[in-house]
Amino acid sequence: MMEWGVAVNVHESYQRTIELANQVNTAGMSYIWVVDFPAPRFAPAVAVKIASMTSSSRIGIGLLPSLIYEPEYVVRFAETLTHEFGERFDLLIGPGDREALGAIGKKNWAPGKVVNKTVDNAVRIRHALDELDITCPVWLAAQGPRMIAESKKLDGVLLNLTDPTMVKWALEILHERDTSFRVGIFSPTKITDSPIDPPPNDFLYSAATVALGASHSLMQEFGIKDSIQSARQIYSNDSGLSPNVLDEIGLDNLLRWGFFATPEGLVHSLYQLEEIGVDTTIFGPPISHSQSSINLLLKAFKNYKGAKD
Amino acid sequence: MYKASIGITTNMKLDATKWIAQKSDELGAASIWIGEDIGIGQEVFSLTASTLLHSNKVRVGTGIVPMSVHNISTLARAALGLHEIARDRFVLGIGIGGLQDLHKLGINLTKPVTALREAVGAFRKLWTGETVTTQNQLFELNNYNMRNIDGVQIPIFLGVRGPQMLRLSGEVADGVILSGPPDYLRYAVEEIDQAARKANRAPDAVEKVAWLPTIPTFKGGKESLAKKVVAIVVADMPKQVIDKLSIDSEKINRLRDAVAKGGPKAGIPFVDREMMDTFTISGDCEHMVDMFEKIAQLGVNEVVLGPPFSGDWRDAMTAIFQEIMSRRDT
């Protein structure tokens, strides 16, 4: 059975984060995923609060950018959290959002070096936790082929992909993997009552954010290089996401980067993904902002669980 | 009336820090201050969150986290989350970090006062949702903002020592965490108050917290530990602080020489009662509370009972707070 989780601590209020975490835990989902930078609240502190009021869901922490956090520091908060609340935590290590990191003075972005540092940090964290005899799975956030391949050194990979053909491509890069290795996806999500709803802007902007970060190989493989590169140029000219960026990527393409679906449609998509080897789905923004969308997600989860049981 | 608080550090075990958090309200502690031992023990913000969740009324502050080992955005984001968890019980205590730490990180900080002043300004702007661009030797922000936050005010305390830093605290801080002998504390409070007045602030707008090594020599606590701590403190104390002390400089030099040659243990025979009362708050319960009161008379608002904890320190801590409270009742 696929593990479901919801990303919290995105840009919603603290109170909303706590409400969401409670709902996810009560529904019996596998993960409350507490995102970190550039979210306005430091994830481990929020994770302490969530761990103190929940018991069943696991708590994912991250993405923790390797340019901000040294491995020793990550190990220390994993240790602190685990000692207090038990082995309920997972860590997600990745390079992080290049532009957001630039805003806090982290500009050392030679791509190869960042990949090396990220993988190296993640592996060091994993080993240090092993030495402390702490079970705390370490995931690598990945989209490009090198990071995907390197993720086999860790406990799992969280792909910034949703489209089944793209996910399949990523899984082919992984090739054979240990049975304990987890494959997850982190997807912009909006669940709607009606399949004919046009996708709202909050969903499209979230999907566009992910699309703009597409790796070179992925763009080549799926023939989206021209549109994404030109959208990046517009993004740069417009100093951020704009309707022009969305137009350039195109609606059909944007829909490949997240779930905009009815509860039934979502479950259908997840069955497809499960079949090709996805173990975990973390539903990302904008879903955390909308209670109606969360309610529909919970309904989808109930149906999915019911069918599996 | 002064406030009595408890100090803990990240290097303490979870069961100890948890006990303190859970007992703090019952003991009557005004605050719990959490010092970050760089690279050692529990992670400071997770420990702070946990301390807040295990207590109900006590104020909880970092005391202090060195800015040099964290990105400023991490400090700003951690403070925001802790402020919301705390419902107004959280205080961000920051300092620059020790010179050795800065060297290790390759930071050549020639203008620490400017860096700390800019940090305080940046935090306050970020917490009201402003976009900040600034660059100094310690940090850099380029059009950074914390996105969609409601404006919040989080008290900022500075852990400082030198004269310029003391004056900076008087100008911009909500509070200051001081450490040093009584003669130094008297001087520091005067400097801060004077700077506050110059900046058109009321001197009492800047809270003064004194955190000295506190070593009970009852309930299993040993005088030899107190003496060893004095030896360590004196050996590391900057000349600018030593020069302000009324204590015989010959005695100080003999102790420093002994520690330099043979380590802290070798300094123990050179530590007398005067030195213990100058550099620590140690002794039996009544003597320690007498010392708390003396320090409060120097213009300090809050005195911290902190590590090293030894012997049956839980009982000793309870006895000290009971003594403080009973004196207030009478």
XYZ file of C-alpha atoms in Angstrom:
639
model
C 0.000 0.000 0.000
C 1.304 3.399 -0.936
C 2.236 5.752 1.889
C 0.496 9.122 1.833
C 1.710 12.321 3.424
C 0.986 16.032 3.416
C 3.583 18.786 3.347
C 3.066 21.320 6.133
C 4.917 24.433 7.310
C 4.966 25.718 3.746
C 3.623 29.257 3.795
C 0.515 28.701 5.846
C 0.226 30.162 9.340
C 1.635 28.292 12.314
C -1.875 27.632 13.586
C -2.858 26.184 10.219
C 0.251 23.964 10.250
C -0.773 22.540 13.603
C -4.381 21.965 12.472
C -3.190 20.230 9.318
C -0.767 18.013 11.193
C -3.587 16.943 13.490
C -5.879 16.144 10.569
C -3.223 14.125 8.765
C -2.369 12.200 11.928
C -6.005 11.535 12.790
C -6.719 10.329 9.254
C -3.963 7.761 9.681
C -1.708 8.966 6.878
C 1.871 7.808 6.976
C 3.617 11.176 6.900
C 3.368 14.724 8.137
C 6.142 16.286 6.094
C 7.541 19.478 7.668
C 9.263 21.493 4.979
C 12.162 23.775 5.786
C 13.896 26.605 3.934
C 12.581 28.814 2.364
C 9.562 28.259 4.628
C 9.389 30.984 7.262
C 9.674 28.577 10.195
C 12.657 26.357 11.041
C 11.383 22.802 10.525
C 12.960 20.943 13.496
C 11.362 23.309 16.017
C 7.968 22.911 14.358
C 8.567 19.138 14.230
C 9.011 19.115 18.026
C 5.576 20.670 18.444
C 3.986 18.282 15.944
C 5.656 15.237 17.494
C 4.410 16.284 20.928
C 0.768 16.254 19.831
C 0.671 13.344 17.384
C 1.516 9.716 17.742
C 0.843 7.660 14.653
C 2.183 9.527 11.625
C 5.884 9.648 10.887
C 7.374 13.104 10.589
C 9.507 14.015 7.593
C 11.801 16.989 7.910
C 13.062 18.914 4.926
C 14.124 19.613 2.356
C 17.226 20.561 4.324
C 19.538 22.382 1.922
C 23.100 21.148 2.066
C 24.386 24.699 1.705
C 22.674 25.755 4.936
C 23.053 22.798 7.268
C 26.245 20.909 7.978
C 25.787 17.143 8.471
C 26.802 17.299 12.151
C 24.082 19.839 12.829
C 21.416 17.750 11.106
C 22.516 14.690 13.069
C 22.239 16.644 16.312
C 18.640 17.659 15.785
C 17.719 14.198 14.523
C 19.248 12.812 17.715
C 17.493 15.362 19.932
C 14.119 14.657 18.311
C 14.550 10.893 18.350
C 15.627 10.778 21.989
C 12.589 12.746 22.998
C 9.906 11.325 20.705
C 11.217 7.999 19.461
C 12.216 6.840 15.992
C 9.438 8.659 14.139
C 11.493 10.910 11.893
C 12.776 10.931 8.321
C 15.178 13.492 6.857
C 15.186 14.886 3.332
C 18.463 16.313 2.081
C 18.790 18.229 -1.159
C 20.447 21.148 -2.863
C 17.448 23.421 -2.312
C 16.052 26.330 -4.249
C 18.916 28.113 -5.932
C 17.279 31.512 -6.050
C 16.053 31.402 -2.462
C 19.508 30.335 -1.282
C 21.056 33.239 -3.163
C 18.873 35.581 -1.108
C 20.569 34.423 2.107
C 24.085 34.695 0.760
C 24.507 31.091 -0.405
C 25.694 31.745 -3.915
C 28.318 29.053 -4.254
C 26.366 27.199 -6.899
C 28.670 25.348 -9.238
C 26.115 22.630 -10.076
C 28.506 19.665 -9.912
C 29.895 20.811 -6.575
C 26.446 21.231 -5.077
C 25.461 17.722 -6.130
C 28.677 16.331 -4.632
C 28.221 18.244 -1.398
C 24.574 17.231 -1.114
C 25.251 13.531 -1.651
C 28.296 13.628 0.599
C 26.355 15.374 3.376
C 23.467 12.941 3.108
C 25.771 9.928 3.274
C 27.631 11.372 6.257
C 24.357 11.989 8.055
C 23.246 8.449 7.324
C 26.490 6.970 8.677
C 26.499 9.161 11.768
C 22.944 8.123 12.601
C 23.933 4.488 12.122
C 26.811 4.942 14.529
C 24.448 6.419 17.081
C 22.161 3.441 16.508
C 19.318 5.742 15.500
C 16.869 4.629 12.829
C 16.036 7.778 10.936
C 15.746 7.224 7.181
C 17.595 9.734 5.027
C 16.045 10.599 1.679
C 17.662 12.441 -1.171
C 15.630 15.029 -3.053
C 16.287 14.463 -6.728
C 15.173 15.211 -10.216
C 18.296 14.920 -12.366
C 19.832 11.557 -13.330
C 22.971 11.949 -11.223
C 21.144 12.680 -8.009
C 18.643 9.936 -8.751
C 21.466 7.423 -9.247
C 23.328 8.619 -6.145
C 20.211 8.304 -4.008
C 20.775 4.543 -3.867
C 23.401 5.268 -1.217
C 20.591 6.463 1.051
C 17.267 5.115 2.306
C 15.095 6.658 -0.346
C 14.627 9.184 -3.093
C 11.951 11.837 -3.134
C 11.387 12.805 -6.742
C 10.138 16.196 -7.721
C 8.100 14.498 -10.425
C 4.472 13.465 -10.789
C 3.939 12.457 -14.406
C 4.077 8.638 -14.620
C 6.254 8.650 -17.752
C 8.768 10.925 -16.050
C 8.675 8.839 -12.881
C 9.218 5.711 -14.966
C 12.259 7.356 -16.564
C 13.634 8.099 -13.076
C 13.018 4.540 -11.950
C 14.907 3.226 -14.957
C 17.900 5.277 -13.826
C 17.628 3.669 -10.388
C 17.428 0.285 -12.059
C 17.635 -2.439 -9.439
C 17.199 -1.351 -5.877
C 17.068 -2.877 -2.412
C 13.606 -3.796 -1.245
C 14.054 -1.447 1.703
C 14.823 1.520 -0.585
C 11.858 3.876 -0.839
C 10.769 5.786 -3.905
C 8.598 8.782 -3.219
C 7.244 11.742 -5.104
C 6.621 15.258 -3.866
C 3.807 16.802 -5.886
C 2.042 20.141 -6.026
C -1.549 19.153 -5.318
C -5.015 20.612 -5.552
C -8.031 18.356 -5.194
C -11.301 19.572 -6.619
C -14.935 18.486 -6.604
C -15.406 18.926 -10.276
C -13.156 17.598 -13.002
C -14.065 20.480 -15.291
C -12.746 23.158 -12.999
C -10.004 25.071 -14.731
C -6.838 24.701 -12.667
C -6.622 27.659 -10.313
C -3.575 29.897 -10.318
C -2.238 28.688 -6.971
C -1.899 25.205 -8.413
C -0.451 26.419 -11.701
C 2.133 28.589 -9.972
C 3.208 25.705 -7.711
C 3.472 23.383 -10.704
C 5.400 26.028 -12.639
C 7.872 26.425 -9.769
C 8.717 22.734 -10.000
C 8.767 22.739 -13.805
C 11.221 25.644 -13.883
C 13.646 23.577 -11.809
C 13.636 20.708 -14.327
C 17.029 19.167 -14.916
C 18.736 19.409 -18.282
C 18.474 15.662 -18.930
C 14.805 15.556 -18.024
C 14.004 18.454 -20.361
C 15.909 16.772 -23.172
C 14.303 13.422 -22.573
C 10.773 14.785 -22.657
C 11.178 17.437 -25.325
C 10.348 20.349 -23.060
C 13.705 22.080 -23.176
C 12.654 24.985 -25.379
C 9.508 25.890 -23.507
C 11.101 25.583 -20.040
C 14.195 27.544 -21.015
C 12.141 30.263 -22.551
C 9.863 30.298 -19.461
C 12.979 30.696 -17.315
C 13.972 33.699 -19.367
C 10.546 35.259 -18.899
C 10.728 34.449 -15.163
C 14.006 36.287 -15.000
C 12.711 39.286 -16.982
C 9.492 39.484 -14.971
C 11.401 38.992 -11.676
C 9.250 36.048 -10.710
C 6.300 33.903 -11.689
C 3.818 35.621 -13.950
C 0.977 34.648 -16.315
C 3.542 34.893 -19.123
C 5.630 32.166 -17.490
C 2.559 29.932 -17.223
C 1.645 30.593 -20.863
C 5.128 29.707 -22.010
C 5.173 26.392 -20.181
C 1.634 25.661 -21.352
C -1.315 24.143 -19.509
C -0.784 20.579 -20.720
C 2.799 20.672 -19.554
C 1.956 22.256 -16.211
C -0.532 19.515 -15.453
C 2.311 16.992 -15.682
C 4.020 18.574 -12.652
C 1.393 17.997 -10.021
C -2.021 16.586 -9.149
C -5.015 18.669 -10.104
C -7.730 16.074 -9.760
C -10.944 14.906 -8.171
C -10.577 12.425 -5.291
C -11.381 9.613 -7.710
C -8.950 10.931 -10.311
C -6.218 11.206 -7.713
C -6.675 7.634 -6.537
C -6.578 6.469 -10.149
C -3.278 8.326 -10.705
C -1.818 6.875 -7.548
C -2.716 3.348 -8.604
C -0.783 3.988 -11.817
C 2.219 5.318 -9.918
C 2.089 2.494 -7.414
C 2.137 0.024 -10.251
C 5.358 1.440 -11.642
C 7.054 1.402 -8.237
C 6.232 4.555 -6.266
C 5.971 3.783 -2.543
C 5.236 7.208 -1.086
C 3.483 10.381 -2.188
C 3.827 13.659 -0.336
C 1.145 16.120 -1.357
C 2.691 19.534 -1.551
C 1.451 23.080 -1.889
C -0.983 24.583 -2.600
C -3.079 21.901 -0.872
C -2.101 23.034 2.622
C -3.790 26.392 2.039
C -7.240 25.038 1.299
C -9.316 23.135 3.831
C -11.785 22.049 1.146
C -8.939 20.567 -0.870
C -7.633 18.821 2.261
C -11.110 17.460 2.983
C -11.234 15.989 -0.514
C -7.763 14.527 -0.082
C -8.857 12.888 3.166
C -11.885 11.500 1.333
C -9.603 10.128 -1.406
C -7.369 8.579 1.257
C -10.329 6.916 2.948
C -11.486 5.467 -0.354
C -7.987 4.298 -1.241
C -7.463 2.717 2.166
C -10.908 1.121 2.075
C -10.231 -0.411 -1.317
C -6.845 -1.725 -0.160
C -8.234 -3.134 3.091
C 12.955 42.464 43.493
C 15.225 40.444 41.283
C 14.117 37.429 39.280
C 15.784 34.060 39.639
C 16.254 31.872 36.598
C 17.792 28.623 35.486
C 20.481 28.186 32.875
C 20.958 25.034 30.852
C 23.212 24.169 27.949
C 22.894 21.951 24.910
C 25.546 19.672 26.346
C 23.196 18.492 29.098
C 21.303 15.221 28.868
C 17.672 15.193 27.809
C 16.424 13.867 31.157
C 18.116 16.775 32.965
C 16.840 19.503 30.648
C 13.376 17.966 30.643
C 13.281 17.830 34.456
C 14.239 21.491 34.641
C 11.593 22.495 32.089
C 8.903 20.517 33.890
C 9.885 21.807 37.344
C 10.581 25.421 36.413
C 7.120 26.807 37.081
C 6.817 24.967 40.372
C 10.245 26.199 41.480
C 9.266 29.774 40.670
C 11.913 30.346 38.014
C 11.345 33.441 35.897
C 13.239 32.159 32.857
C 15.165 29.253 31.446
C 18.193 30.351 29.439
C 19.641 27.862 26.971
C 23.275 28.200 26.027
C 24.545 26.585 22.851
C 27.738 24.606 23.277
C 28.934 24.747 19.701
C 28.788 21.368 18.019
C 28.009 19.491 21.210
C 24.923 17.781 22.582
C 21.332 18.622 21.778
C 20.406 20.929 18.907
C 19.639 24.285 20.444
C 16.324 25.167 18.764
C 14.827 21.698 19.155
C 15.841 21.799 22.813
C 14.272 25.248 23.142
C 11.031 24.031 21.537
C 10.989 21.037 23.841
C 11.653 23.222 26.887
C 8.741 25.459 25.931
C 6.445 22.488 25.518
C 7.403 21.004 28.887
C 6.728 24.251 30.744
C 3.747 26.581 30.999
C 4.661 29.955 32.388
C 8.416 30.348 32.446
C 10.108 32.539 29.843
C 12.487 30.543 27.660
C 15.377 32.141 25.859
C 18.452 31.136 23.987
C 21.298 32.435 26.053
C 23.068 32.587 23.823
C 23.370 31.203 20.287
C 26.476 32.393 18.466
C 25.553 34.020 15.171
C 28.760 32.820 13.599
C 27.638 29.194 13.425
C 24.171 29.752 11.953
C 22.858 31.381 8.838
C 20.949 34.507 9.854
C 17.858 33.207 8.047
C 17.934 30.079 10.215
C 18.035 32.227 13.354
C 15.181 34.414 12.120
C 13.069 31.400 11.113
C 13.806 29.474 14.292
C 12.893 32.493 16.407
C 9.601 32.952 14.552
C 8.600 29.306 15.038
C 9.610 29.320 18.702
C 7.765 32.588 19.313
C 4.596 30.991 17.950
C 5.074 27.767 19.890
C 5.749 29.825 23.006
C 2.856 32.233 22.776
C 5.099 35.142 23.730
C 7.366 33.282 26.181
C 10.366 33.124 23.851
C 13.388 35.412 23.785
C 16.146 35.250 21.184
C 19.518 35.617 22.858
C 22.388 36.018 20.432
C 26.051 36.833 20.458
C 28.827 36.963 17.947
C 30.563 33.794 19.059
C 34.005 33.293 20.470
C 37.063 34.435 18.549
C 38.292 30.852 18.274
C 35.005 29.773 16.709
C 35.217 32.590 14.207
C 38.785 31.669 13.268
C 37.782 28.035 12.781
C 35.046 29.161 10.392
C 37.452 31.379 8.495
C 35.604 34.525 9.509
C 37.794 37.544 10.009
C 35.512 39.813 11.941
C 37.030 43.249 12.294
C 33.717 45.001 12.914
C 31.740 42.758 15.265
C 29.731 45.607 16.759
C 28.522 46.688 13.318
C 27.666 43.095 12.410
C 25.648 42.586 15.585
C 23.898 45.946 15.213
C 22.925 45.051 11.649
C 21.758 41.620 12.744
C 19.404 43.107 15.328
C 18.048 45.510 12.707
C 17.626 42.729 10.152
C 15.751 40.453 12.568
C 13.293 43.165 13.495
C 12.609 44.023 9.863
C 12.231 40.378 8.830
C 9.782 39.678 11.637
C 7.560 42.507 10.460
C 7.533 41.075 6.948
C 9.991 43.519 5.402
C 12.414 42.586 2.659
C 16.025 43.000 3.742
C 19.198 43.572 1.788
C 22.384 43.938 3.803
C 25.914 42.631 3.782
C 28.645 42.576 6.393
C 31.471 40.300 7.513
C 29.083 37.948 9.262
C 26.075 37.574 6.978
C 24.475 38.584 3.715
C 20.859 39.030 2.706
C 19.738 39.968 -0.793
C 16.089 40.926 -1.080
C 15.278 38.278 1.491
C 11.944 38.169 3.250
C 10.149 35.559 5.313
C 7.012 35.601 3.141
C 3.464 36.016 4.333
C 4.149 36.460 8.003
C 2.104 38.594 10.325
C 4.305 41.100 12.049
C 5.667 39.840 15.351
C 7.872 41.352 18.012
C 10.384 38.991 19.540
C 12.632 40.301 22.303
C 16.327 40.237 21.425
C 18.910 39.825 24.178
C 22.597 40.173 23.488
C 25.360 38.179 25.118
C 28.170 40.730 25.255
C 31.272 41.647 27.204
C 33.408 44.513 25.821
C 32.608 48.228 26.205
C 31.402 48.839 22.650
C 29.144 45.813 22.761
C 27.752 46.922 26.120
C 26.944 50.312 24.625
C 25.338 48.662 21.609
C 23.107 46.690 23.979
C 22.057 49.900 25.691
C 21.149 51.380 22.328
C 19.292 48.551 20.629
C 18.725 45.425 22.735
C 15.727 44.396 24.780
C 18.042 42.764 27.234
C 21.570 41.693 27.853
C 23.115 38.567 29.296
C 26.225 39.369 31.298
C 28.847 37.187 32.858
C 31.699 38.239 35.077
C 32.706 39.238 38.577
C 30.625 41.749 40.577
C 33.002 44.652 39.842
C 32.615 43.997 36.147
C 28.843 43.625 36.394
C 28.594 47.003 38.144
C 30.623 48.605 35.354
C 28.638 46.818 32.624
C 25.282 47.916 34.011
C 26.501 51.527 34.179
C 27.745 51.409 30.582
C 24.473 49.933 29.329
C 22.326 52.412 31.243
C 24.396 55.332 30.039
C 24.145 54.178 26.423
C 20.411 53.688 26.793
C 19.979 57.232 28.085
C 22.042 58.584 25.200
C 19.774 56.723 22.803
C 16.744 58.268 24.519
C 15.739 54.987 26.042
C 14.862 54.332 29.653
C 17.699 52.308 31.212
C 15.208 49.785 32.534
C 14.076 49.136 28.947
C 17.174 46.946 28.759
C 16.847 43.944 31.052
C 20.086 42.818 32.654
C 20.575 39.140 33.261
C 23.663 37.891 35.110
C 24.791 34.340 34.445
C 27.834 33.315 36.472
C 29.014 29.799 37.193
C 26.883 28.596 40.119
C 28.175 25.658 42.130
C 26.350 24.480 45.227
C 28.722 22.873 47.716
C 25.891 21.085 49.522
C 23.688 18.122 48.512
C 26.758 16.364 47.193
C 28.196 19.369 45.369
C 31.926 19.715 45.979
C 34.004 22.781 46.771
C 36.820 21.394 44.654
C 34.586 21.681 41.597
C 33.873 25.318 42.445
C 37.593 25.971 42.766
C 38.328 24.237 39.499
C 35.700 26.351 37.759
C 37.280 29.501 39.202
C 40.634 28.370 37.845
C 39.158 27.854 34.366
C 37.282 31.156 34.420
C 40.261 33.185 35.613
C 42.615 31.575 33.116
C 40.300 32.516 30.233
C 39.242 35.933 31.472
C 40.187 38.859 29.198
C 42.610 41.402 30.634
C 40.035 44.164 30.177
C 37.820 42.419 32.716
C 40.641 41.493 35.103
C 41.761 45.121 35.160
C 38.395 46.224 36.483
C 38.549 43.949 39.530
C 39.406 45.073 43.037
C 40.892 41.671 43.819
C 44.684 41.478 44.382
C 46.270 41.110 40.935
C 49.170 39.090 42.396
C 46.731 36.415 43.502
C 45.212 36.362 40.029
C 48.600 36.067 38.371
C 49.666 33.187 40.630
C 46.501 31.321 39.737
C 46.872 31.988 36.018
C 50.498 30.817 36.082
C 49.538 27.612 37.856
C 46.765 26.855 35.367
C 49.036 27.656 32.434
C 51.622 25.176 33.718
C 49.455 22.365 35.067
C 45.867 22.863 33.897
C 42.789 23.782 35.956
C 43.426 21.205 38.686
C 46.818 22.753 39.399
C 45.074 26.058 40.057
C 42.809 24.701 42.805
C 45.211 25.396 45.746
C 45.419 29.047 44.691
C 41.668 29.668 44.879
C 40.431 31.194 48.119
C 36.973 32.255 49.327
C 37.368 35.780 47.966
C 38.120 34.402 44.523
C 35.208 31.996 44.696
C 32.832 34.823 45.556
C 34.314 36.972 42.823
C 34.081 34.537 39.977
C 31.287 32.154 40.959
C 28.200 31.881 43.048
C 29.103 28.924 45.201
C 28.739 27.672 48.720
C 25.893 26.483 50.866
C 22.306 27.323 50.067
C 22.088 30.460 52.215
C 25.402 31.822 51.000
C 24.406 31.327 47.378
C 21.125 33.160 47.858
C 23.028 35.946 49.675
C 25.221 36.186 46.566
C 22.185 36.313 44.296
C 20.915 39.271 46.312
C 24.278 41.036 46.206
C 24.451 40.679 42.450
C 20.905 41.955 42.082
C 21.923 45.066 44.014
C 24.376 45.898 41.230
C 21.424 46.770 39.003
C 20.875 43.327 37.577
C 17.229 42.280 37.076
C 17.717 38.561 36.892
C 20.276 36.108 38.236
C 20.756 32.683 36.666
C 21.390 29.424 38.464
C 23.178 27.343 35.901
C 25.734 24.642 35.193
C 27.976 22.949 36.072
C 25.438 20.741 37.827
C 26.929 18.107 40.079
C 26.041 15.980 43.069
C 22.343 15.877 43.805
C 21.807 19.039 41.828
C 18.048 18.621 41.563
C 17.721 18.774 45.350
C 20.206 21.635 45.527
C 18.300 23.610 42.882
C 15.030 22.997 44.688
C 16.553 24.116 48.002
C 17.984 27.299 46.465
C 14.678 28.297 44.911
C 12.857 27.494 48.141
C 15.282 29.745 50.013
C 14.777 32.559 47.475
C 11.012 32.263 47.716
C 10.972 32.028 51.494
C 13.000 35.232 51.788
C 10.469 36.925 49.537
C 7.600 35.691 51.699
C 9.155 37.259 54.751
